[in-house]
Amino acid sequence: MVDYNPSQRNLVGIEHDRVTNVSSTDFPGYYPGEDHAWNLDKFKENFKIQISYLTDLSSSFDLLGVDASIANAFRRIMISEVPTLAIEYVYIENNTSIIQDEVLAHRLGLIPLKANPDYLRWFKKDDPDIEPTDYDTVVLHLSAKCTTNPSAAPGTTDPKVLYNNANVYASAIQFEPQGRQAEWFPDGITPANPDILIAKLRPGQEIDLTMHCILGIGQDHAKFSPVATASYRLLPTIDIIGPPLTGDLAQKFKTCFPKGVIAINSNGEAYVKDARKDTVSREVLRHPEFDGRVKLGRQRDHFIFTVESTGAMTPDEIFIKSVQLLKKKCQILRKFNLRT
């Protein structure tokens, strides 16, 4: 059942054998006998985004004041609906490596590409009469031939020294701009990680192929997904009940949680230093001496997001695009409702 107590309704209870207060109301944020009419000013007051860290490949941020349905919508859109550029067609002129053509094409398709998808249009794959253009298709080329290195020192056994192009990396992929693409992509289109190993060659082996890249979404194929992972968890809460925990009891209480969650002050009393680091293992609930002395929970409207990018775009770009896509969905739904 839903806990209608205003002081507890935003907390999910964590007990040793069950999780309580997990149900939501039929309409999130609405409770019987109370006025919960939509108020934009109140929403702005409660809604917050707090960034913990942000790099080119990963980020962690807190989303406060929204329902789980909204938070999960952002997560699902980031995974499966944010469009990116990926290799779709591989035209192989020559492949004498030990990797079969279809396996090689599959490996190439999974290489994340750094490119701004906003300049491109969707390519209509279902129409056989449509020819690729500079507006919907990006052309890449890969050519590598392994030869013996005549300057290698006698006795050398390292293939990287013995041969030229012994390893073919993603850095060997070359962008061939078509039409106005040189203007749209002045920095070129490159693999997100140039050190991805594509194939290993030996003298006499060669790879020569052309790749066509198009827009797509993760819902169609995982190679189009801009994220490696996109997940969230609810903020843990830890409340010490009753008299302070001191002495050996405080030390034992501290060891029941991950490092950095519980600390001991100058008076020898245990206190909650950073509940955010807790993994909610419920280890503390196994010990009878802490029965009734601690209350664990999670805050229902505080979501800790972790987003790891494949490198195709930065995590903040991915999240902003997910917000734009959700807004567009709402506009379409509103437009449809007005018509009906």
XYZ file of C-alpha atoms in Angstrom:
340
model
C 0.000 0.000 0.000
C 0.982 3.610 -0.470
C 2.027 5.462 2.697
C -0.016 8.663 2.678
C 1.885 10.137 5.640
C 3.459 13.296 4.139
C 6.677 12.774 6.102
C 7.105 9.194 4.846
C 5.560 9.119 1.372
C 8.877 9.942 -0.323
C 10.749 7.168 1.496
C 11.011 3.536 0.427
C 11.505 1.416 3.528
C 14.341 -1.116 3.638
C 13.891 -3.943 6.162
C 15.864 -7.144 6.690
C 13.376 -9.302 4.762
C 11.332 -6.914 2.642
C 11.050 -3.520 0.964
C 8.048 -1.397 1.945
C 6.162 1.588 0.532
C 7.082 0.714 -3.027
C 3.705 1.285 -4.683
C 2.849 4.523 -6.385
C -0.495 6.257 -6.681
C -2.608 5.969 -9.824
C -1.515 9.502 -10.687
C 2.037 10.208 -9.423
C 2.157 13.091 -6.951
C -1.575 13.032 -6.162
C -2.955 11.864 -2.803
C -6.568 11.543 -1.561
C -8.022 14.533 0.239
C -5.226 16.915 -0.781
C -4.914 19.627 -3.386
C -2.191 18.701 -5.843
C -3.164 20.815 -8.824
C -0.281 21.408 -11.212
C 1.780 24.391 -10.180
C 4.759 25.363 -12.304
C 6.316 27.512 -9.576
C 6.134 24.637 -7.093
C 7.685 22.269 -9.619
C 10.558 24.705 -10.247
C 11.113 24.958 -6.512
C 11.365 21.187 -6.036
C 13.087 20.229 -9.286
C 16.891 20.236 -9.227
C 19.797 18.803 -11.191
C 23.088 18.441 -9.330
C 26.175 17.338 -11.272
C 28.655 15.278 -9.271
C 31.229 14.872 -12.021
C 31.397 15.189 -15.782
C 34.030 13.981 -18.228
C 34.020 13.290 -21.967
C 33.108 9.645 -21.344
C 31.192 9.462 -18.063
C 29.091 11.517 -15.706
C 27.085 11.260 -12.522
C 24.289 13.643 -11.635
C 21.299 13.818 -9.317
C 17.763 14.387 -10.580
C 15.442 15.622 -7.826
C 11.736 16.328 -7.682
C 10.398 14.086 -10.470
C 8.503 10.813 -10.573
C 10.179 7.507 -11.426
C 8.262 7.404 -14.720
C 10.016 10.591 -15.869
C 13.451 9.470 -14.695
C 13.031 6.107 -16.408
C 11.854 7.813 -19.593
C 15.133 9.754 -19.726
C 17.118 6.553 -19.150
C 15.301 4.610 -21.879
C 15.546 7.465 -24.387
C 19.295 7.826 -23.788
C 19.770 4.118 -24.456
C 17.504 3.567 -27.438
C 16.283 6.782 -29.056
C 19.121 9.315 -29.268
C 20.339 9.137 -32.899
C 24.008 8.638 -33.714
C 26.138 7.857 -36.751
C 27.386 4.311 -37.323
C 28.728 2.148 -40.125
C 25.844 0.380 -41.868
C 27.164 -0.787 -45.258
C 30.644 -2.209 -45.918
C 31.821 -2.626 -49.516
C 34.867 -4.911 -49.474
C 37.240 -4.648 -52.431
C 39.881 -6.939 -50.979
C 40.172 -8.902 -47.743
C 42.891 -11.522 -47.499
C 43.095 -11.449 -43.704
C 42.010 -14.446 -41.632
C 38.822 -12.585 -40.594
C 35.765 -13.454 -42.675
C 34.100 -10.608 -44.535
C 30.901 -10.663 -42.466
C 32.825 -10.752 -39.172
C 35.003 -7.875 -40.306
C 31.945 -5.848 -41.313
C 30.351 -6.546 -37.934
C 33.475 -5.393 -36.068
C 33.591 -2.197 -38.098
C 29.926 -1.459 -37.418
C 30.481 -1.519 -33.657
C 33.186 1.181 -33.727
C 31.712 4.400 -32.223
C 32.162 7.453 -34.451
C 32.557 11.030 -33.282
C 30.226 13.130 -35.415
C 27.466 15.668 -34.917
C 24.311 13.908 -36.172
C 22.350 17.169 -36.393
C 23.738 17.903 -39.874
C 22.464 14.663 -41.374
C 19.065 13.418 -42.474
C 17.625 9.936 -42.126
C 18.516 7.497 -44.892
C 15.514 5.547 -46.208
C 16.837 2.007 -46.218
C 13.483 0.513 -47.201
C 13.395 2.319 -50.537
C 15.696 0.585 -53.066
C 15.389 3.495 -55.487
C 16.903 6.016 -53.061
C 20.548 6.789 -53.724
C 22.821 7.933 -50.863
C 23.660 11.636 -50.770
C 25.895 13.891 -48.722
C 22.827 14.784 -46.634
C 22.244 11.246 -45.332
C 25.414 9.192 -45.869
C 29.008 9.539 -44.694
C 31.741 7.684 -46.572
C 34.774 6.193 -44.813
C 37.656 4.220 -46.269
C 40.064 1.682 -44.827
C 43.139 0.439 -46.644
C 45.958 -1.511 -44.996
C 48.577 -3.896 -46.351
C 51.082 -5.830 -44.261
C 54.686 -5.954 -45.448
C 57.984 -7.099 -43.970
C 60.044 -4.436 -42.226
C 63.527 -4.608 -43.805
C 65.042 -2.509 -41.024
C 63.987 -4.839 -38.204
C 66.897 -5.892 -36.008
C 68.020 -9.544 -36.244
C 66.435 -11.734 -33.595
C 63.390 -9.497 -33.169
C 60.205 -11.446 -32.451
C 57.759 -8.609 -31.926
C 55.315 -8.602 -34.884
C 54.885 -4.843 -34.535
C 58.592 -4.442 -35.284
C 58.977 -7.268 -37.781
C 56.100 -6.126 -39.990
C 54.476 -2.929 -41.182
C 50.734 -2.723 -40.438
C 50.810 -5.913 -38.380
C 47.879 -4.526 -36.399
C 45.119 -2.518 -38.054
C 43.563 -0.027 -35.666
C 40.529 2.230 -35.952
C 42.895 5.155 -36.483
C 43.472 3.821 -40.035
C 39.888 4.688 -40.996
C 39.824 7.759 -43.229
C 36.945 10.189 -43.720
C 36.101 10.989 -47.343
C 33.850 14.081 -47.307
C 31.141 14.274 -49.913
C 29.426 17.457 -51.098
C 29.271 19.961 -48.219
C 30.425 17.519 -45.551
C 33.859 19.133 -45.342
C 32.040 22.296 -44.265
C 29.702 20.509 -41.849
C 32.451 18.426 -40.256
C 35.575 20.646 -40.307
C 37.304 18.370 -37.773
C 36.448 15.292 -39.806
C 34.703 12.146 -38.632
C 36.904 9.842 -36.607
C 36.498 6.784 -34.396
C 35.819 7.710 -30.767
C 38.739 5.505 -29.752
C 41.538 5.292 -32.335
C 43.151 2.330 -30.543
C 40.348 -0.167 -31.247
C 41.936 -3.221 -32.875
C 40.198 -4.174 -36.118
C 42.408 -6.984 -37.430
C 45.879 -8.515 -37.321
C 47.733 -8.963 -40.611
C 50.854 -10.762 -41.763
C 52.973 -10.159 -44.887
C 50.913 -10.538 -48.044
C 47.583 -9.920 -46.318
C 45.552 -6.829 -47.168
C 42.312 -5.077 -46.336
C 40.726 -2.560 -48.705
C 37.133 -1.488 -48.179
C 34.677 1.419 -48.238
C 32.072 2.072 -45.531
C 28.797 3.989 -45.679
C 27.569 5.454 -42.384
C 23.991 6.495 -41.674
C 21.906 7.741 -38.755
C 20.203 5.228 -36.494
C 18.957 4.651 -32.968
C 19.735 2.001 -30.377
C 16.211 0.661 -30.718
C 17.204 -0.614 -34.181
C 20.720 -1.816 -33.347
C 23.028 -1.510 -30.331
C 25.765 0.059 -32.481
C 23.654 3.223 -32.725
C 23.266 3.582 -28.947
C 25.390 6.517 -27.691
C 25.738 5.055 -24.189
C 27.618 2.069 -22.847
C 25.480 2.216 -19.698
C 22.761 4.561 -18.468
C 21.333 3.745 -15.073
C 19.993 5.329 -11.922
C 19.446 4.425 -8.273
C 17.507 6.061 -5.471
C 19.405 8.050 -2.848
C 19.900 5.881 0.285
C 18.815 7.214 3.679
C 20.222 6.082 7.049
C 18.671 7.209 10.353
C 20.245 6.297 13.696
C 17.461 5.841 16.253
C 17.728 6.266 20.000
C 20.839 7.117 22.040
C 24.179 7.632 20.235
C 26.214 4.580 19.256
C 29.580 4.775 21.002
C 32.665 2.685 21.724
C 32.924 -0.788 20.214
C 29.301 -0.606 19.127
C 30.071 2.474 17.019
C 33.082 0.744 15.437
C 31.022 -2.326 14.569
C 28.248 -0.121 13.194
C 30.807 1.602 10.955
C 32.049 -1.706 9.521
C 28.504 -2.680 8.495
C 28.570 -0.049 5.740
C 30.900 0.672 2.801
C 33.880 2.902 3.467
C 32.985 6.564 3.867
C 29.314 6.088 4.787
C 29.670 6.113 8.583
C 32.224 8.100 10.594
C 32.968 8.563 14.291
C 33.195 12.077 15.752
C 35.469 13.402 18.476
C 33.038 12.196 21.163
C 33.277 8.626 19.878
C 29.749 8.684 18.462
C 28.856 7.163 15.102
C 27.154 9.443 12.606
C 26.132 9.280 8.944
C 28.865 10.970 6.937
C 27.727 10.262 3.365
C 24.671 8.060 2.799
C 25.148 8.459 -0.957
C 28.004 5.930 -0.877
C 25.845 3.232 0.714
C 25.003 0.213 -1.424
C 22.047 -0.727 0.838
C 23.451 -4.187 1.522
C 21.378 -4.394 4.748
C 24.369 -5.923 6.533
C 23.608 -3.826 9.629
C 20.169 -5.457 9.928
C 21.768 -8.887 10.430
C 23.127 -7.938 13.853
C 20.704 -8.128 16.812
C 22.466 -5.336 18.708
C 21.311 -2.878 16.055
C 17.701 -4.067 16.056
C 15.538 -0.949 16.327
C 18.607 1.314 16.347
C 18.776 2.115 12.643
C 16.278 2.762 9.867
C 17.265 2.281 6.227
C 15.452 3.611 3.202
C 15.645 5.270 -0.167
C 14.320 8.658 -1.212
C 11.656 8.089 -3.838
C 12.140 11.328 -5.815
C 15.949 11.579 -5.688
C 17.606 9.733 -8.594
C 21.363 9.283 -8.893
C 22.136 8.865 -12.603
C 25.289 7.312 -14.004
C 25.846 7.749 -17.739
C 28.816 6.248 -19.592
C 29.196 7.331 -23.192
C 30.628 5.225 -26.003
C 32.499 8.339 -27.087
C 30.166 9.279 -29.923
C 29.085 12.315 -27.893
C 29.594 13.599 -24.365
C 27.238 12.463 -21.560
C 25.776 15.952 -21.106
C 24.912 16.097 -24.826
C 23.214 12.719 -24.575
C 21.065 13.798 -21.625
C 20.115 17.125 -23.240
C 19.053 15.294 -26.411
C 16.961 12.897 -24.321
C 15.165 15.887 -22.774
C 14.549 17.352 -26.229
C 13.167 14.043 -27.504
C 10.839 13.642 -24.516
C 9.622 17.209 -25.029
C 8.957 16.446 -28.692
C 6.969 13.330 -27.748
C 4.833 15.398 -25.378
C 4.218 18.010 -28.074
C 3.089 15.326 -30.521
C 0.779 13.799 -27.914
C -0.656 17.208 -27.028
C -1.223 18.001 -30.690
C -3.003 14.682 -31.204
C -5.210 15.254 -28.153
C -6.188 18.711 -29.397
C -7.296 17.212 -32.719
C -9.447 14.588 -31.050
